[in-house]
Amino acid sequence: MDETVQFTLNGKAVSLHVDNDRMLLWVLRTDLELTGTKYGCGEGLCGSCTVLIDGEAVRSCQTPMKSVGGKHVTTIEGLAKGEVLHPVQQAFMAHDALQCGYCTPGMIMTAAGFLSHHPHPSRGEITMGMENNLCRCGAHKRIIEAVATAAKEMEGGF
Amino acid sequence: MRKHHHIDAEAAALRETFEIDRRDFLKLAGGGIVLFFTIGELPAIAQQRQARALPTDFNAFLRITENGRIACYVGKIEMGQGIVTSLAQMLADELDTALESIDMVMGDTDLCPWDRGTFGSLSTRSFSPALRAAGAEARLVLLELASEHLSVPAANLAVENGIVFEKDHPQHRVSYGELAHGRSIERHATGKAVVKKFSEFRIMNTSHLRRDGREKVTGKTVYAADMRLPGMLYAKILRPPSHASKLVDVDIAEAKLVKDVVIIHEGTLVAALHRLPDMAEYALSKIKARYETPPTAFDDNTVFDHLLKAAAGGKIVAQQGDINKGKAESAAIVTSTFLDGYKAHAAMEPHAALAVIENGKATVWASTQNPFTCKEEIAHELGFSSENVRVITPYVGGGFGGKTRNLQAAEAARLAQLSGKPVQVAYTRKEEFFFDAFRPAAVVTITSGIDALGKMSAWEYNVYFAGDRGAAHFYTIPNAVTTAFDASVNGAEGPHPFATGAWRAPGNNTNTFARESQIDIMASKAGVDPIEFRLQNMTDKKMRDVLTLAAEKFGWVAAKAPSKRGIGVACGIDAGTPVAAIAEVEVDASTGTVRVKRVVCVQDMGLVVNPEGATIQMEGCITMGLGYALSEHVRFKGGEIMEENFDTYDIPRFSWLPTIETAFVTDNEAPPQGGGEPAIILMGAVIANAVYDAVGARVFQLPITPARVKEALEKNVK
Ligand code: FES
Ligand code: FES
């Protein structure tokens, strides 16, 4: 059903007239031209499309627009504060925790959501927190290290 | 016949237009100081069709511009393997300039010289000597110009950070940018410049973070599916249920009712186009189609018999002594059969392309490992001559050999032609599995013997359908023969019910699994520790060195298998790089589940240009390799592919990750060898051997699933 959906996207108010059964992933990538959020499976199985909704990591390919109204949506494009990268982004760079980079936005958004609940995660907790995000290049080792580093950096919050 | 005619005519046209092309090309490239050079092969006549817009006496070039930046134009692409960093490192070092001042311009068929494609760990290996020589040569040219400019003999000049200065008066200086200012100089590499010695390296052999890191962590990197053009439409194409299906009839009436949809129905091409991709998908779901599918001939369980029957005449790959004599003289002989199923590439980025046709010229942004082949495929599809097609390759989200058939690019171009709009085709995960050219299923049979002293005495190795990469052994076996049946791993034709193709280190994964499993079996027969046994039967120094260092790093304590410790070893050679790994596993005998706890891996890839990048590639190989070793195989019934998404096709996850330790045997004077693939070839074998060491049962088929481990354990009891 067509509806006007209002929400906050990367800190800015957005009002869209859309079919509210459409998934957030396609609205982000097409209507809003924010292509940092990736399609990998379309069925909630890979995590490439992860964004934050009210601070929680959510799969945008499984999120209909009708559930987005009034919420705060953050995508990979809105994670940094201006030129200052989020500690998770910083740590991914410092650890070279990526190869082709296609899974990277989803990994970073998942990690950011995870760390807000687990400020002092163990290695095991990081593993479980990231478990449902897939990476084909095999960057897993460095991703875990990057998330651990980001956790330390974020002691003071971001 | 017609095809040959076509090629000859094009070759003639190419010769005629050569000079014009050259001028156009230089205009495209812009002014400054341009140095042309040749890396590896130049296009042969048949391939000149692909290269016709470009001169053919070089295939890479550097351009130094007046802002002091150095652009390197090559037809390679970046798909995560890190050449955007390692190739730039070589140039920066040879040119005595900062890494930051090098721009890599890659994979654009209008701007870059012809290239066969990016695969097989070959970029660094084949590029390195020529690229470094080109950098050194460019530096000489710049020194000459500086010598004129400063009126100082070149011998009295030095270069640092792109600034040439007089050694005795460092203030008397000129920058590369100033030297290039207002000039248009064209030079060809003479091959006379001397490259730097290892002791002179400042940037090579030092670790550098990825140069594409920042854009990748901020979501700015553009992949093919991220390209946007005004007025573009997204296409979703009707697909058959099986590769063997024939479309009988189709009903598009209901789909046509979807608002703003464009339905294309042209022969067997049926597609829904819409300005929103999800609405295109919705419209496609309203198309009704009926297919006829012939009965299924075989599936993933029965394919091996089918393959053995279909095997064509063998080609002897390697031979030592007389195999019959070897068998006769052996004290013990073991025959084994090893099986390996089809594997999907499953890159996280599905194939995508955006095509636009303007003024008779098609421009296509495509996720491809071989843009020049892609261009040719598009030209063929459109009926265009190839100079009217330009392929631009944005960053590629993983390839592993899977992005070499460019069906999606041809489809996007054709739909752009039919609709008159820019059209994007981006595969769903299901399409990605359906159209993947899988790593072929394969069979290996080995009969091998040891003599009374426990030394290897005979080795008869037959490989069916995996190809000959990595098939030849590197042990000292006096009587041996290695034969490959149907060594070609490419092409949709042949015994496979769908396309098969190269998959990260094609064939070598299967061959190494079989060979190293059998070597372990012989070590057990001889009652010797598996590393000791390998060293007793091996003289190759590089291989001995990597194996010895791996054992040392692991803290190997000799014991014959099965020792119940769950430790296994394997070695192999790929892309010129010898590699050895030791793994420790835990096997749950009640469920058959295997968990890999630790992997130590050592390789000798000659000069390591970017140690950080090379380490990452090894870690990636080990992690990715867990998948083909433990879980990945494609289930199918005839031409119907049962894998549609990651719920059934299980690729490695975080919880599978072992402790990974990597090291290099360094040979800094040797040219760099391939580093992107070698470690992956060991993963099947090293885990199979560790499982045997843990529980005394051997799995002869990849992947080593819990069911197969339990089956092997049960066989042992009987
Ligand atoms: S695309 Fe949403 S989870 Fe894979
Ligand atoms: S870096 Fe390529 S998929 Fe993760």
Tab-separated table of N, CA and C in Angstrom, chain B residues 500-610:
chain	number	residue	atom	x	y	z
B	500	THR	N	31.190	-25.483	-16.096
B	500	THR	CA	32.187	-25.596	-15.033
B	500	THR	C	33.339	-24.669	-15.382
B	501	GLY	N	34.131	-24.324	-14.410
B	501	GLY	CA	35.225	-23.408	-14.690
B	501	GLY	C	36.231	-23.369	-13.555
B	502	ALA	N	37.127	-22.407	-13.684
B	502	ALA	CA	38.212	-22.277	-12.713
B	502	ALA	C	37.666	-21.777	-11.379
B	503	TRP	N	38.156	-22.341	-10.315
B	503	TRP	CA	37.765	-21.965	-8.949
B	503	TRP	C	39.069	-21.832	-8.178
B	504	ARG	N	39.303	-20.692	-7.575
B	504	ARG	CA	40.549	-20.406	-6.835
B	504	ARG	C	41.507	-21.604	-6.831
B	505	ALA	N	42.603	-21.503	-7.585
B	505	ALA	CA	43.567	-22.603	-7.782
B	505	ALA	C	42.912	-23.819	-8.423
B	506	PRO	N	42.364	-23.656	-9.638
B	506	PRO	CA	41.576	-24.705	-10.272
B	506	PRO	C	42.278	-26.055	-10.302
B	507	GLY	N	41.546	-27.098	-9.938
B	507	GLY	CA	42.080	-28.450	-10.020
B	507	GLY	C	43.035	-28.808	-8.909
B	508	ASN	N	43.813	-27.830	-8.478
B	508	ASN	CA	44.874	-28.147	-7.540
B	508	ASN	C	44.330	-28.556	-6.178
B	509	ASN	N	43.156	-28.037	-5.823
B	509	ASN	CA	42.553	-28.432	-4.546
B	509	ASN	C	42.263	-29.931	-4.546
B	510	THR	N	41.665	-30.392	-5.626
B	510	THR	CA	41.323	-31.807	-5.748
B	510	THR	C	42.588	-32.658	-5.830
B	511	ASN	N	43.517	-32.240	-6.677
B	511	ASN	CA	44.745	-33.028	-6.853
B	511	ASN	C	45.555	-33.117	-5.561
B	512	THR	N	45.633	-32.006	-4.856
B	512	THR	CA	46.423	-32.017	-3.626
B	512	THR	C	45.737	-32.857	-2.550
B	513	PHE	N	44.413	-32.789	-2.505
B	513	PHE	CA	43.663	-33.635	-1.557
B	513	PHE	C	43.995	-35.114	-1.799
B	514	ALA	N	43.957	-35.529	-3.050
B	514	ALA	CA	44.186	-36.939	-3.373
B	514	ALA	C	45.643	-37.332	-3.099
B	515	ARG	N	46.573	-36.549	-3.652
B	515	ARG	CA	47.987	-36.907	-3.515
B	515	ARG	C	48.420	-36.964	-2.056
B	516	GLU	N	48.093	-35.910	-1.301
B	516	GLU	CA	48.590	-35.833	0.071
B	516	GLU	C	47.883	-36.816	1.002
B	517	SER	N	46.641	-37.193	0.670
B	517	SER	CA	45.976	-38.247	1.433
B	517	SER	C	46.706	-39.568	1.200
B	518	GLN	N	47.017	-39.830	-0.071
B	518	GLN	CA	47.673	-41.099	-0.418
B	518	GLN	C	49.080	-41.170	0.174
B	519	ILE	N	49.791	-40.057	0.169
B	519	ILE	CA	51.133	-40.050	0.767
B	519	ILE	C	51.036	-40.399	2.258
B	520	ASP	N	50.002	-39.869	2.907
B	520	ASP	CA	49.796	-40.186	4.318
B	520	ASP	C	49.507	-41.675	4.523
B	521	ILE	N	48.721	-42.219	3.601
B	521	ILE	CA	48.404	-43.648	3.685
B	521	ILE	C	49.694	-44.463	3.584
B	522	MET	N	50.580	-44.042	2.676
B	522	MET	CA	51.847	-44.767	2.509
B	522	MET	C	52.747	-44.601	3.732
B	523	ALA	N	52.709	-43.414	4.345
B	523	ALA	CA	53.502	-43.191	5.559
B	523	ALA	C	53.035	-44.133	6.661
B	524	SER	N	51.714	-44.283	6.781
B	524	SER	CA	51.182	-45.203	7.792
B	524	SER	C	51.600	-46.635	7.489
B	525	LYS	N	51.527	-46.997	6.202
B	525	LYS	CA	51.966	-48.338	5.768
B	525	LYS	C	53.411	-48.589	6.180
B	526	ALA	N	54.228	-47.539	5.988
B	526	ALA	CA	55.649	-47.682	6.303
B	526	ALA	C	55.890	-47.563	7.811
B	527	GLY	N	54.871	-47.134	8.539
B	527	GLY	CA	55.022	-46.968	9.989
B	527	GLY	C	55.913	-45.797	10.354
B	528	VAL	N	55.882	-44.758	9.512
B	528	VAL	CA	56.761	-43.606	9.719
B	528	VAL	C	55.904	-42.354	9.937
B	529	ASP	N	56.380	-41.453	10.773
B	529	ASP	CA	55.734	-40.154	10.984
B	529	ASP	C	55.511	-39.460	9.632
B	530	PRO	N	54.346	-38.856	9.409
B	530	PRO	CA	54.040	-38.316	8.070
B	530	PRO	C	54.977	-37.203	7.584
B	531	ILE	N	55.532	-36.408	8.466
B	531	ILE	CA	56.483	-35.377	8.009
B	531	ILE	C	57.816	-36.035	7.686
B	532	GLU	N	58.234	-36.920	8.573
B	532	GLU	CA	59.480	-37.649	8.355
B	532	GLU	C	59.410	-38.393	7.009
B	533	PHE	N	58.288	-39.052	6.766
B	533	PHE	CA	58.105	-39.818	5.531
B	533	PHE	C	58.215	-38.912	4.311
B	534	ARG	N	57.591	-37.734	4.391
B	534	ARG	CA	57.668	-36.806	3.258
B	534	ARG	C	59.115	-36.365	3.030
B	535	LEU	N	59.801	-36.037	4.113
B	535	LEU	CA	61.189	-35.567	3.963
B	535	LEU	C	62.098	-36.680	3.429
B	536	GLN	N	61.807	-37.917	3.814
B	536	GLN	CA	62.608	-39.046	3.305
B	536	GLN	C	62.419	-39.244	1.801
B	537	ASN	N	61.299	-38.773	1.297
B	537	ASN	CA	60.970	-39.013	-0.117
B	537	ASN	C	60.931	-37.724	-0.920
B	538	MET	N	61.746	-36.767	-0.545
B	538	MET	CA	61.660	-35.448	-1.184
B	538	MET	C	63.040	-34.796	-1.190
B	539	THR	N	63.450	-34.304	-2.373
B	539	THR	CA	64.746	-33.619	-2.402
B	539	THR	C	64.597	-32.132	-2.705
B	540	ASP	N	63.448	-31.738	-3.222
B	540	ASP	CA	63.241	-30.333	-3.588
B	540	ASP	C	63.494	-29.431	-2.386
B	541	LYS	N	64.486	-28.539	-2.529
B	541	LYS	CA	64.921	-27.761	-1.370
B	541	LYS	C	63.836	-26.816	-0.875
B	542	LYS	N	63.182	-26.137	-1.801
B	542	LYS	CA	62.155	-25.176	-1.383
B	542	LYS	C	61.023	-25.870	-0.625
B	543	MET	N	60.629	-27.025	-1.144
B	543	MET	CA	59.545	-27.747	-0.481
B	543	MET	C	59.989	-28.228	0.900
B	544	ARG	N	61.209	-28.736	0.976
B	544	ARG	CA	61.721	-29.183	2.277
B	544	ARG	C	61.757	-28.022	3.266
B	545	ASP	N	62.153	-26.853	2.768
B	545	ASP	CA	62.258	-25.691	3.660
B	545	ASP	C	60.904	-25.254	4.215
B	546	VAL	N	59.883	-25.212	3.347
B	546	VAL	CA	58.575	-24.769	3.862
B	546	VAL	C	58.011	-25.802	4.838
B	547	LEU	N	58.220	-27.086	4.515
B	547	LEU	CA	57.697	-28.135	5.388
B	547	LEU	C	58.411	-28.120	6.742
B	548	THR	N	59.723	-27.960	6.698
B	548	THR	CA	60.500	-27.953	7.936
B	548	THR	C	60.119	-26.750	8.803
B	549	LEU	N	59.970	-25.598	8.151
B	549	LEU	CA	59.607	-24.405	8.930
B	549	LEU	C	58.200	-24.541	9.514
B	550	ALA	N	57.282	-25.124	8.749
B	550	ALA	CA	55.922	-25.326	9.266
B	550	ALA	C	55.961	-26.228	10.496
B	551	ALA	N	56.752	-27.310	10.421
B	551	ALA	CA	56.856	-28.245	11.550
B	551	ALA	C	57.420	-27.540	12.782
B	552	GLU	N	58.410	-26.684	12.530
B	552	GLU	CA	59.056	-25.953	13.621
B	552	GLU	C	58.066	-24.966	14.265
B	553	LYS	N	57.365	-24.214	13.426
B	553	LYS	CA	56.390	-23.232	13.955
B	553	LYS	C	55.276	-23.935	14.713
B	554	PHE	N	54.906	-25.107	14.244
B	554	PHE	CA	53.801	-25.810	14.879
B	554	PHE	C	54.237	-26.443	16.202
B	555	GLY	N	55.524	-26.776	16.280
B	555	GLY	CA	56.013	-27.527	17.425
B	555	GLY	C	55.713	-29.017	17.256
B	556	TRP	N	55.987	-29.478	16.050
B	556	TRP	CA	55.668	-30.864	15.675
B	556	TRP	C	56.514	-31.859	16.468
B	557	VAL	N	55.845	-32.861	17.034
B	557	VAL	CA	56.556	-33.965	17.683
B	557	VAL	C	56.238	-35.214	16.870
B	558	ALA	N	57.279	-35.902	16.407
B	558	ALA	CA	57.061	-37.017	15.485
B	558	ALA	C	56.274	-38.153	16.129
B	559	ALA	N	55.352	-38.710	15.378
B	559	ALA	CA	54.597	-39.898	15.799
B	559	ALA	C	53.934	-40.449	14.556
B	560	LYS	N	53.777	-41.774	14.481
B	560	LYS	CA	53.087	-42.263	13.295
B	560	LYS	C	51.576	-42.158	13.487
B	561	ALA	N	50.892	-41.958	12.368
B	561	ALA	CA	49.445	-41.772	12.425
B	561	ALA	C	48.760	-43.139	12.393
B	562	PRO	N	47.597	-43.327	13.045
B	562	PRO	CA	46.886	-42.330	13.855
B	562	PRO	C	47.450	-42.224	15.275
B	563	SER	N	47.759	-41.020	15.672
B	563	SER	CA	48.353	-40.810	16.994
B	563	SER	C	47.305	-40.390	18.005
B	564	LYS	N	46.066	-40.219	17.555
B	564	LYS	CA	44.946	-39.763	18.384
B	564	LYS	C	45.049	-38.276	18.746
B	565	ARG	N	46.090	-37.600	18.238
B	565	ARG	CA	46.225	-36.179	18.572
B	565	ARG	C	45.424	-35.288	17.631
B	566	GLY	N	45.050	-35.826	16.470
B	566	GLY	CA	44.288	-35.014	15.514
B	566	GLY	C	45.145	-34.006	14.781
B	567	ILE	N	46.372	-34.404	14.442
B	567	ILE	CA	47.272	-33.484	13.750
B	567	ILE	C	47.581	-34.038	12.359
B	568	GLY	N	47.462	-33.197	11.359
B	568	GLY	CA	47.740	-33.643	9.996
B	568	GLY	C	48.626	-32.653	9.270
B	569	VAL	N	49.244	-33.136	8.193
B	569	VAL	CA	50.146	-32.294	7.404
B	569	VAL	C	49.810	-32.467	5.924
B	570	ALA	N	50.103	-31.455	5.145
B	570	ALA	CA	50.003	-31.575	3.688
B	570	ALA	C	50.947	-30.564	3.058
B	571	CYS	N	51.456	-30.871	1.881
B	571	CYS	CA	52.203	-29.860	1.138
B	571	CYS	C	51.795	-29.886	-0.327
B	572	GLY	N	52.142	-28.825	-1.007
B	572	GLY	CA	51.743	-28.723	-2.403
B	572	GLY	C	52.467	-27.572	-3.062
B	573	ILE	N	52.201	-27.413	-4.352
B	573	ILE	CA	52.818	-26.304	-5.078
B	573	ILE	C	51.781	-25.728	-6.031
B	574	ASP	N	51.674	-24.412	-6.008
B	574	ASP	CA	50.719	-23.757	-6.900
B	574	ASP	C	51.267	-22.403	-7.319
B	575	ALA	N	51.076	-22.069	-8.593
B	575	ALA	CA	51.538	-20.781	-9.130
B	575	ALA	C	53.006	-20.531	-8.762
B	576	GLY	N	53.812	-21.588	-8.814
B	576	GLY	CA	55.243	-21.438	-8.560
B	576	GLY	C	55.599	-21.353	-7.092
B	577	THR	N	54.610	-21.463	-6.233
B	577	THR	CA	54.839	-21.291	-4.801
B	577	THR	C	54.679	-22.606	-4.044
B	578	PRO	N	55.770	-23.112	-3.435
B	578	PRO	CA	55.619	-24.282	-2.572
B	578	PRO	C	55.005	-23.862	-1.237
B	579	VAL	N	54.138	-24.717	-0.704
B	579	VAL	CA	53.407	-24.357	0.509
B	579	VAL	C	53.201	-25.620	1.346
B	580	ALA	N	53.256	-25.457	2.673
B	580	ALA	CA	53.021	-26.582	3.580
B	580	ALA	C	52.131	-26.121	4.707
B	581	ALA	N	51.278	-27.024	5.183
B	581	ALA	CA	50.408	-26.669	6.309
B	581	ALA	C	50.292	-27.836	7.272
B	582	ILE	N	50.098	-27.484	8.530
B	582	ILE	CA	49.822	-28.476	9.566
B	582	ILE	C	48.560	-28.023	10.276
B	583	ALA	N	47.628	-28.952	10.463
B	583	ALA	CA	46.361	-28.595	11.104
B	583	ALA	C	46.105	-29.501	12.285
B	584	GLU	N	45.417	-28.942	13.264
B	584	GLU	CA	44.985	-29.721	14.410
B	584	GLU	C	43.462	-29.696	14.449
B	585	VAL	N	42.850	-30.860	14.544
B	585	VAL	CA	41.384	-30.920	14.540
B	585	VAL	C	40.882	-31.670	15.765
B	586	GLU	N	39.575	-31.455	15.996
B	586	GLU	CA	38.891	-32.186	17.043
B	586	GLU	C	37.734	-32.880	16.345
B	587	VAL	N	37.593	-34.183	16.538
B	587	VAL	CA	36.513	-34.915	15.882
B	587	VAL	C	35.569	-35.454	16.956
B	588	ASP	N	34.302	-35.148	16.794
B	588	ASP	CA	33.308	-35.723	17.693
B	588	ASP	C	32.829	-37.024	17.060
B	589	ALA	N	33.304	-38.144	17.608
B	589	ALA	CA	33.037	-39.434	16.965
B	589	ALA	C	31.550	-39.780	16.970
B	590	SER	N	30.804	-39.226	17.901
B	590	SER	CA	29.380	-39.585	17.957
B	590	SER	C	28.590	-38.870	16.858
B	591	THR	N	28.986	-37.662	16.518
B	591	THR	CA	28.261	-36.935	15.458
B	591	THR	C	29.029	-36.895	14.145
B	592	GLY	N	30.311	-37.149	14.197
B	592	GLY	CA	31.144	-37.052	13.001
B	592	GLY	C	31.583	-35.625	12.694
B	593	THR	N	31.301	-34.701	13.591
B	593	THR	CA	31.634	-33.295	13.339
B	593	THR	C	33.132	-33.039	13.518
B	594	VAL	N	33.676	-32.283	12.586
B	594	VAL	CA	35.094	-31.938	12.643
B	594	VAL	C	35.234	-30.456	12.956
B	595	ARG	N	36.038	-30.136	13.954
B	595	ARG	CA	36.331	-28.728	14.205
B	595	ARG	C	37.831	-28.523	14.042
B	596	VAL	N	38.194	-27.555	13.202
B	596	VAL	CA	39.620	-27.287	12.985
B	596	VAL	C	40.063	-26.278	14.038
B	597	LYS	N	41.039	-26.636	14.851
B	597	LYS	CA	41.431	-25.767	15.964
B	597	LYS	C	42.593	-24.853	15.614
B	598	ARG	N	43.516	-25.371	14.820
B	598	ARG	CA	44.711	-24.575	14.556
B	598	ARG	C	45.274	-24.943	13.193
B	599	VAL	N	45.716	-23.933	12.444
B	599	VAL	CA	46.386	-24.192	11.161
B	599	VAL	C	47.656	-23.346	11.105
B	600	VAL	N	48.772	-24.010	10.857
B	600	VAL	CA	50.030	-23.305	10.639
B	600	VAL	C	50.389	-23.487	9.171
B	601	CYS	N	50.692	-22.410	8.489
B	601	CYS	CA	50.931	-22.502	7.051
B	601	CYS	C	52.161	-21.680	6.668
B	602	VAL	N	53.017	-22.270	5.849
B	602	VAL	CA	54.243	-21.593	5.426
B	602	VAL	C	54.355	-21.675	3.910
B	603	GLN	N	54.669	-20.566	3.256
B	603	GLN	CA	54.898	-20.631	1.812
B	603	GLN	C	56.127	-19.835	1.401
B	604	ASP	N	56.664	-20.214	0.243
B	604	ASP	CA	57.820	-19.517	-0.315
B	604	ASP	C	57.389	-18.926	-1.648
B	605	MET	N	57.071	-17.637	-1.623
B	605	MET	CA	56.592	-16.993	-2.855
B	605	MET	C	57.624	-16.028	-3.414
B	606	GLY	N	58.904	-16.340	-3.155
B	606	GLY	CA	59.955	-15.451	-3.650
B	606	GLY	C	59.879	-14.126	-2.921
B	607	LEU	N	60.193	-13.051	-3.621
B	607	LEU	CA	60.106	-11.725	-3.020
B	607	LEU	C	58.655	-11.428	-2.630
B	608	VAL	N	58.434	-11.041	-1.394
B	608	VAL	CA	57.080	-10.683	-0.955
B	608	VAL	C	56.953	-9.172	-1.051
B	609	VAL	N	56.156	-8.705	-2.026
B	609	VAL	CA	56.081	-7.266	-2.278
B	609	VAL	C	55.380	-6.557	-1.122
B	610	ASN	N	54.226	-7.100	-0.701
B	610	ASN	CA	53.501	-6.515	0.423
B	610	ASN	C	53.241	-7.616	1.450
